[in-house]
mmCIF file of C-alpha atoms in Angstrom:
data_model
loop_
_atom_site.group_PDB
_atom_site.id
_atom_site.type_symbol
_atom_site.label_atom_id
_atom_site.label_comp_id
_atom_site.label_asym_id
_atom_site.label_seq_id
_atom_site.Cartn_x
_atom_site.Cartn_y
_atom_site.Cartn_z
ATOM 1 C CA ASP Q 1 44.322 -12.899 106.286
ATOM 2 C CA ALA Q 2 42.879 -11.285 102.587
ATOM 3 C CA LYS Q 3 39.483 -12.239 102.087
ATOM 4 C CA THR Q 4 36.850 -12.260 98.586
ATOM 5 C CA THR Q 5 33.873 -11.062 98.086
ATOM 6 C CA GLN Q 6 31.424 -12.585 95.976
ATOM 7 C CA PRO Q 7 27.548 -12.161 95.248
ATOM 8 C CA ASN Q 8 25.286 -14.551 96.723
ATOM 9 C CA SER Q 9 23.317 -15.606 93.451
ATOM 10 C CA MET Q 10 23.670 -15.808 89.963
ATOM 11 C CA GLU Q 11 21.856 -16.865 87.160
ATOM 12 C CA SER Q 12 22.168 -17.700 83.269
ATOM 13 C CA ASN Q 13 20.714 -19.222 80.713
ATOM 14 C CA GLU Q 14 22.275 -22.038 79.189
ATOM 15 C CA GLU Q 15 24.485 -21.687 76.224
ATOM 16 C CA GLU Q 16 25.008 -18.330 77.191
ATOM 17 C CA PRO Q 17 28.331 -17.095 78.514
ATOM 18 C CA VAL Q 18 28.487 -16.086 82.558
ATOM 19 C CA HIS Q 19 30.663 -14.385 84.326
ATOM 20 C CA LEU Q 20 30.905 -14.520 87.705
ATOM 21 C CA PRO Q 21 32.708 -12.021 89.907
ATOM 22 C CA CYS Q 22 35.135 -12.055 93.040
ATOM 23 C CA ASN Q 23 36.645 -9.008 94.684
ATOM 24 C CA HIS Q 24 39.884 -8.968 96.845
ATOM 25 C CA SER Q 25 41.089 -5.601 97.492
ATOM 26 C CA THR Q 26 43.096 -7.226 100.615
ATOM 27 C CA ILE Q 27 45.110 -9.318 98.207
ATOM 28 C CA SER Q 28 49.008 -9.248 98.354
ATOM 29 C CA GLY Q 29 51.602 -9.767 95.431
ATOM 30 C CA THR Q 30 52.189 -13.818 96.932
ATOM 31 C CA ASP Q 31 48.191 -14.783 97.064
ATOM 32 C CA TYR Q 32 47.381 -17.412 93.830
ATOM 33 C CA ILE Q 33 43.144 -17.012 93.291
ATOM 34 C CA HIS Q 34 41.630 -20.120 92.910
ATOM 35 C CA TRP Q 35 38.480 -20.966 92.058
ATOM 36 C CA TYR Q 36 36.344 -23.989 92.724
ATOM 37 C CA ARG Q 37 33.076 -25.235 92.299
ATOM 38 C CA GLN Q 38 30.239 -27.434 94.674
ATOM 39 C CA LEU Q 39 28.038 -29.399 92.407
ATOM 40 C CA PRO Q 40 25.234 -30.775 94.577
ATOM 41 C CA SER Q 41 25.355 -33.301 96.792
ATOM 42 C CA GLN Q 42 28.632 -33.558 96.334
ATOM 43 C CA GLY Q 43 32.555 -32.518 97.970
ATOM 44 C CA PRO Q 44 34.425 -28.904 96.435
ATOM 45 C CA GLU Q 45 36.339 -29.431 92.883
ATOM 46 C CA TYR Q 46 38.984 -27.886 91.440
ATOM 47 C CA VAL Q 47 38.457 -25.019 88.640
ATOM 48 C CA ILE Q 48 41.319 -22.670 87.473
ATOM 49 C CA HIS Q 49 44.036 -20.803 89.355
ATOM 50 C CA GLY Q 50 46.091 -18.289 88.723
ATOM 51 C CA LEU Q 51 48.421 -15.317 89.749
ATOM 52 C CA THR Q 52 48.559 -12.129 87.658
ATOM 53 C CA SER Q 53 47.623 -13.374 84.106
ATOM 54 C CA ASN Q 54 44.565 -14.716 82.377
ATOM 55 C CA VAL Q 55 44.195 -18.664 82.236
ATOM 56 C CA ASN Q 56 42.254 -20.609 80.654
ATOM 57 C CA ASN Q 57 41.350 -24.261 80.741
ATOM 58 C CA ARG Q 58 39.221 -26.924 79.516
ATOM 59 C CA MET Q 59 36.563 -25.917 82.488
ATOM 60 C CA ALA Q 60 36.973 -21.684 82.267
ATOM 61 C CA SER Q 61 38.485 -19.228 81.823
ATOM 62 C CA LEU Q 62 39.858 -16.521 84.726
ATOM 63 C CA ALA Q 63 40.388 -12.610 84.016
ATOM 64 C CA ILE Q 64 42.043 -11.544 86.322
ATOM 65 C CA ALA Q 65 42.194 -7.404 86.573
ATOM 66 C CA GLU Q 66 45.492 -5.926 86.322
ATOM 67 C CA ASP Q 67 45.483 -4.329 90.390
ATOM 68 C CA ARG Q 68 44.923 -8.040 91.334
ATOM 69 C CA LYS Q 69 41.819 -6.230 93.376
ATOM 70 C CA SER Q 70 38.818 -8.334 90.993
ATOM 71 C CA SER Q 71 38.581 -11.100 88.885
ATOM 72 C CA THR Q 72 36.269 -13.048 87.106
ATOM 73 C CA LEU Q 73 35.534 -16.537 86.495
ATOM 74 C CA ILE Q 74 33.858 -17.199 82.929
ATOM 75 C CA LEU Q 75 31.697 -20.111 81.536
ATOM 76 C CA HIS Q 76 32.070 -19.212 78.168
ATOM 77 C CA ARG Q 77 28.719 -21.468 77.148
ATOM 78 C CA ALA Q 78 26.546 -22.726 81.071
ATOM 79 C CA THR Q 79 25.141 -25.398 80.867
ATOM 80 C CA LEU Q 80 22.480 -27.296 83.159
ATOM 81 C CA ARG Q 81 25.329 -29.660 84.389
ATOM 82 C CA ASP Q 82 26.861 -26.147 85.592
ATOM 83 C CA ALA Q 83 24.770 -25.139 88.377
ATOM 84 C CA ALA Q 84 26.669 -24.734 91.427
ATOM 85 C CA VAL Q 85 28.243 -23.125 94.459
ATOM 86 C CA TYR Q 86 31.454 -21.110 92.875
ATOM 87 C CA TYR Q 87 33.696 -20.258 95.214
ATOM 88 C CA CYS Q 88 36.467 -17.948 94.745
ATOM 89 C CA ILE Q 89 39.116 -17.927 97.319
ATOM 90 C CA LEU Q 90 42.854 -16.873 98.006
ATOM 91 C CA ARG Q 91 46.135 -19.050 98.566
ATOM 92 C CA ASN Q 92 49.327 -17.905 100.453
ATOM 93 C CA THR Q 93 52.452 -19.787 99.407
ATOM 94 C CA THR Q 94 54.480 -17.770 100.883
ATOM 95 C CA SER Q 95 53.392 -17.499 104.496
ATOM 96 C CA GLY Q 96 53.831 -21.045 105.200
ATOM 97 C CA THR Q 97 51.045 -21.314 105.951
ATOM 98 C CA TYR Q 98 48.027 -23.663 104.647
ATOM 99 C CA LYS Q 99 44.581 -22.318 105.586
ATOM 100 C CA TYR Q 100 41.773 -21.712 103.018
ATOM 101 C CA ILE Q 101 39.039 -19.544 103.766
ATOM 102 C CA PHE Q 102 36.591 -20.403 101.070
ATOM 103 C CA GLY Q 103 33.500 -17.848 101.792
ATOM 104 C CA THR Q 104 29.645 -18.721 100.745
ATOM 105 C CA GLY Q 105 30.603 -18.477 97.201
ATOM 106 C CA THR Q 106 28.234 -17.769 94.403
ATOM 107 C CA ARG Q 107 24.753 -19.895 93.805
ATOM 108 C CA LEU Q 108 24.769 -19.946 89.816
ATOM 109 C CA LYS Q 109 21.582 -21.383 88.105
ATOM 110 C CA VAL Q 110 21.242 -22.355 84.819
ATOM 111 C CA LEU Q 111 18.001 -21.483 83.423
ATOM 112 C CA ALA Q 112 17.013 -24.229 80.492
ATOM 113 C CA GLU N 1 41.943 -44.038 90.030
ATOM 114 C CA ALA N 2 43.006 -40.661 93.212
ATOM 115 C CA GLN N 3 40.507 -40.393 95.901
ATOM 116 C CA VAL N 4 39.554 -38.534 98.788
ATOM 117 C CA THR N 5 37.371 -41.472 100.745
ATOM 118 C CA GLN N 6 35.699 -40.634 104.027
ATOM 119 C CA ASN N 7 33.676 -43.056 106.340
ATOM 120 C CA PRO N 8 31.085 -43.490 107.409
ATOM 121 C CA ARG N 9 29.402 -41.236 104.271
ATOM 122 C CA TYR N 10 26.492 -40.635 107.493
ATOM 123 C CA LEU N 11 26.783 -40.627 111.140
ATOM 124 C CA ILE N 12 23.819 -40.394 113.712
ATOM 125 C CA THR N 13 25.331 -40.261 117.212
ATOM 126 C CA VAL N 14 24.289 -38.871 120.850
ATOM 127 C CA THR N 15 25.899 -36.411 122.981
ATOM 128 C CA GLY N 16 29.293 -36.849 124.336
ATOM 129 C CA LYS N 17 30.080 -40.634 122.627
ATOM 130 C CA LYS N 18 33.045 -40.542 120.657
ATOM 131 C CA LEU N 19 32.926 -40.821 117.291
ATOM 132 C CA THR N 20 36.304 -40.374 114.606
ATOM 133 C CA VAL N 21 35.710 -39.965 110.570
ATOM 134 C CA THR N 22 38.524 -41.756 108.249
ATOM 135 C CA CYS N 23 39.802 -40.226 105.947
ATOM 136 C CA SER N 24 41.952 -41.457 103.276
ATOM 137 C CA GLN N 25 43.945 -40.282 99.628
ATOM 138 C CA ASN N 26 45.902 -42.263 97.765
ATOM 139 C CA MET N 27 47.836 -39.348 95.713
ATOM 140 C CA ASN N 28 51.000 -39.544 98.280
ATOM 141 C CA HIS N 29 50.270 -36.230 99.016
ATOM 142 C CA GLU N 30 52.090 -33.940 102.204
ATOM 143 C CA TYR N 31 48.941 -32.086 102.869
ATOM 144 C CA MET N 32 45.105 -33.099 104.683
ATOM 145 C CA SER N 33 42.349 -30.583 105.615
ATOM 146 C CA TRP N 34 38.925 -31.124 107.405
ATOM 147 C CA TYR N 35 35.846 -28.135 106.944
ATOM 148 C CA ARG N 36 32.718 -28.165 107.719
ATOM 149 C CA GLN N 37 29.729 -26.391 106.097
ATOM 150 C CA ASP N 38 26.963 -25.299 107.726
ATOM 151 C CA PRO N 39 23.686 -23.736 105.755
ATOM 152 C CA GLY N 40 24.702 -20.298 105.181
ATOM 153 C CA LEU N 41 28.087 -19.700 106.482
ATOM 154 C CA GLY N 42 29.919 -21.769 103.905
ATOM 155 C CA LEU N 43 33.457 -24.130 104.404
ATOM 156 C CA ARG N 44 34.628 -23.506 107.533
ATOM 157 C CA GLN N 45 38.516 -25.284 107.542
ATOM 158 C CA ILE N 46 38.988 -26.775 110.832
ATOM 159 C CA TYR N 47 42.159 -28.565 111.241
ATOM 160 C CA TYR N 48 44.922 -29.113 108.594
ATOM 161 C CA SER N 49 48.098 -31.051 108.424
ATOM 162 C CA MET N 50 50.758 -30.088 106.721
ATOM 163 C CA ASN N 51 52.432 -33.450 106.820
ATOM 164 C CA VAL N 52 53.139 -36.681 109.351
ATOM 165 C CA GLU N 53 52.811 -35.645 112.876
ATOM 166 C CA VAL N 54 52.352 -31.493 111.433
ATOM 167 C CA THR N 55 48.652 -31.062 112.432
ATOM 168 C CA ASP N 56 47.805 -27.092 112.534
ATOM 169 C CA LYS N 57 43.822 -25.215 113.680
ATOM 170 C CA GLY N 58 42.157 -23.281 110.848
ATOM 171 C CA ASP N 59 39.504 -21.412 111.963
ATOM 172 C CA VAL N 60 37.028 -23.337 114.295
ATOM 173 C CA PRO N 61 38.788 -26.092 115.379
ATOM 174 C CA GLU N 62 37.521 -25.954 118.954
ATOM 175 C CA GLY N 63 35.583 -29.553 120.213
ATOM 176 C CA TYR N 64 37.657 -31.271 117.693
ATOM 177 C CA LYS N 65 41.327 -33.017 117.335
ATOM 178 C CA VAL N 66 43.282 -34.693 114.322
ATOM 179 C CA SER N 67 46.042 -37.180 114.401
ATOM 180 C CA ARG N 68 48.258 -37.326 111.204
ATOM 181 C CA LYS N 69 50.373 -40.274 111.406
ATOM 182 C CA GLU N 70 50.636 -41.764 108.464
ATOM 183 C CA LYS N 71 50.641 -39.486 105.729
ATOM 184 C CA ARG N 72 47.509 -41.713 103.901
ATOM 185 C CA ASN N 73 45.091 -41.109 106.320
ATOM 186 C CA PHE N 74 44.172 -38.008 108.739
ATOM 187 C CA PRO N 75 41.043 -38.824 111.253
ATOM 188 C CA LEU N 76 38.820 -36.050 112.553
ATOM 189 C CA ILE N 77 38.073 -36.917 116.074
ATOM 190 C CA LEU N 78 34.714 -35.784 118.143
ATOM 191 C CA GLU N 79 35.871 -36.269 122.064
ATOM 192 C CA SER N 80 32.082 -35.434 123.301
ATOM 193 C CA PRO N 81 30.420 -34.425 120.191
ATOM 194 C CA SER N 82 27.630 -32.349 120.993
ATOM 195 C CA PRO N 83 24.446 -30.654 118.556
ATOM 196 C CA ASN N 84 26.001 -27.624 117.230
ATOM 197 C CA GLN N 85 28.296 -30.457 115.661
ATOM 198 C CA THR N 86 25.741 -31.481 113.397
ATOM 199 C CA SER N 87 27.155 -30.317 109.718
ATOM 200 C CA LEU N 88 28.455 -31.849 106.535
ATOM 201 C CA TYR N 89 31.940 -32.942 106.897
ATOM 202 C CA PHE N 90 35.007 -32.371 104.280
ATOM 203 C CA CYS N 91 38.065 -33.502 104.167
ATOM 204 C CA ALA N 92 40.417 -32.515 101.589
ATOM 205 C CA SER N 93 43.903 -33.317 100.361
ATOM 206 C CA SER N 94 46.645 -31.651 97.776
ATOM 207 C CA SER N 95 50.476 -31.898 97.545
ATOM 208 C CA GLY N 96 50.784 -28.333 98.849
ATOM 209 C CA GLY N 97 53.439 -26.110 97.657
ATOM 210 C CA VAL N 98 52.484 -24.250 94.272
ATOM 211 C CA GLY N 99 50.937 -24.144 91.286
ATOM 212 C CA VAL N 100 48.810 -26.770 89.823
ATOM 213 C CA LYS N 101 50.787 -29.047 93.036
ATOM 214 C CA ASN N 102 47.820 -27.236 94.935
ATOM 215 C CA ILE N 103 45.352 -28.301 93.517
ATOM 216 C CA GLN N 104 42.610 -29.840 96.309
ATOM 217 C CA TYR N 105 40.828 -32.911 96.528
ATOM 218 C CA PHE N 106 37.892 -32.979 98.246
ATOM 219 C CA GLY N 107 36.164 -36.502 99.569
ATOM 220 C CA ALA N 108 31.665 -37.027 98.948
ATOM 221 C CA GLY N 109 31.534 -35.732 102.666
ATOM 222 C CA THR N 110 29.799 -37.072 105.944
ATOM 223 C CA ARG N 111 27.177 -35.825 107.076
ATOM 224 C CA LEU N 112 27.214 -35.574 110.938
ATOM 225 C CA SER N 113 24.348 -35.781 113.416
ATOM 226 C CA VAL N 114 24.492 -35.414 117.286
ATOM 227 C CA LEU N 115 21.055 -35.464 119.230
#
């Protein structure tokens, strides 16, 4: 199974953009890149996903490198409510398996 | 409202006493999964189910059982709990497939302590 590597923690100031990196050098052509986040004392929640092209939604943007070996989750203006653990995972859609490997994620601290 | 409901939210038990954590979803999702979360280890998948009567092992299945007799329910069974199963457990469901259908929805979690 392809794995992802993320920094353990990051800090950001409130109202500033945040770029959360993820390396996935063994990604296959059919792996989707998914991001989830886990707010304190809650279950994980979906943030965004993509395959090859950059993606935007109301929560964040996802920038995917041309070789797809890395991606970056972008929060355009961090708020205190964005303090959470962010997980980057790969989702293979053709192997018939529904295994998910979450890893330990990046703990984002937002400073007021 | 779309929901994944786990019960109980908190459970303290003793070694060897069989227990079941229930999980129910109201979104008619085919896919359901159980995870455990431990400090420093992140979320690890225990078992998953791709549809009724179809289940498979995740990364840490030892000591757990699951069943999927109905589409909406996916209980996690600990036949003989041990202290190393003390953890925070999450159930999740999704439509499966590709694209937006593959978004997982998570329950609020069950905190289990085995003494």
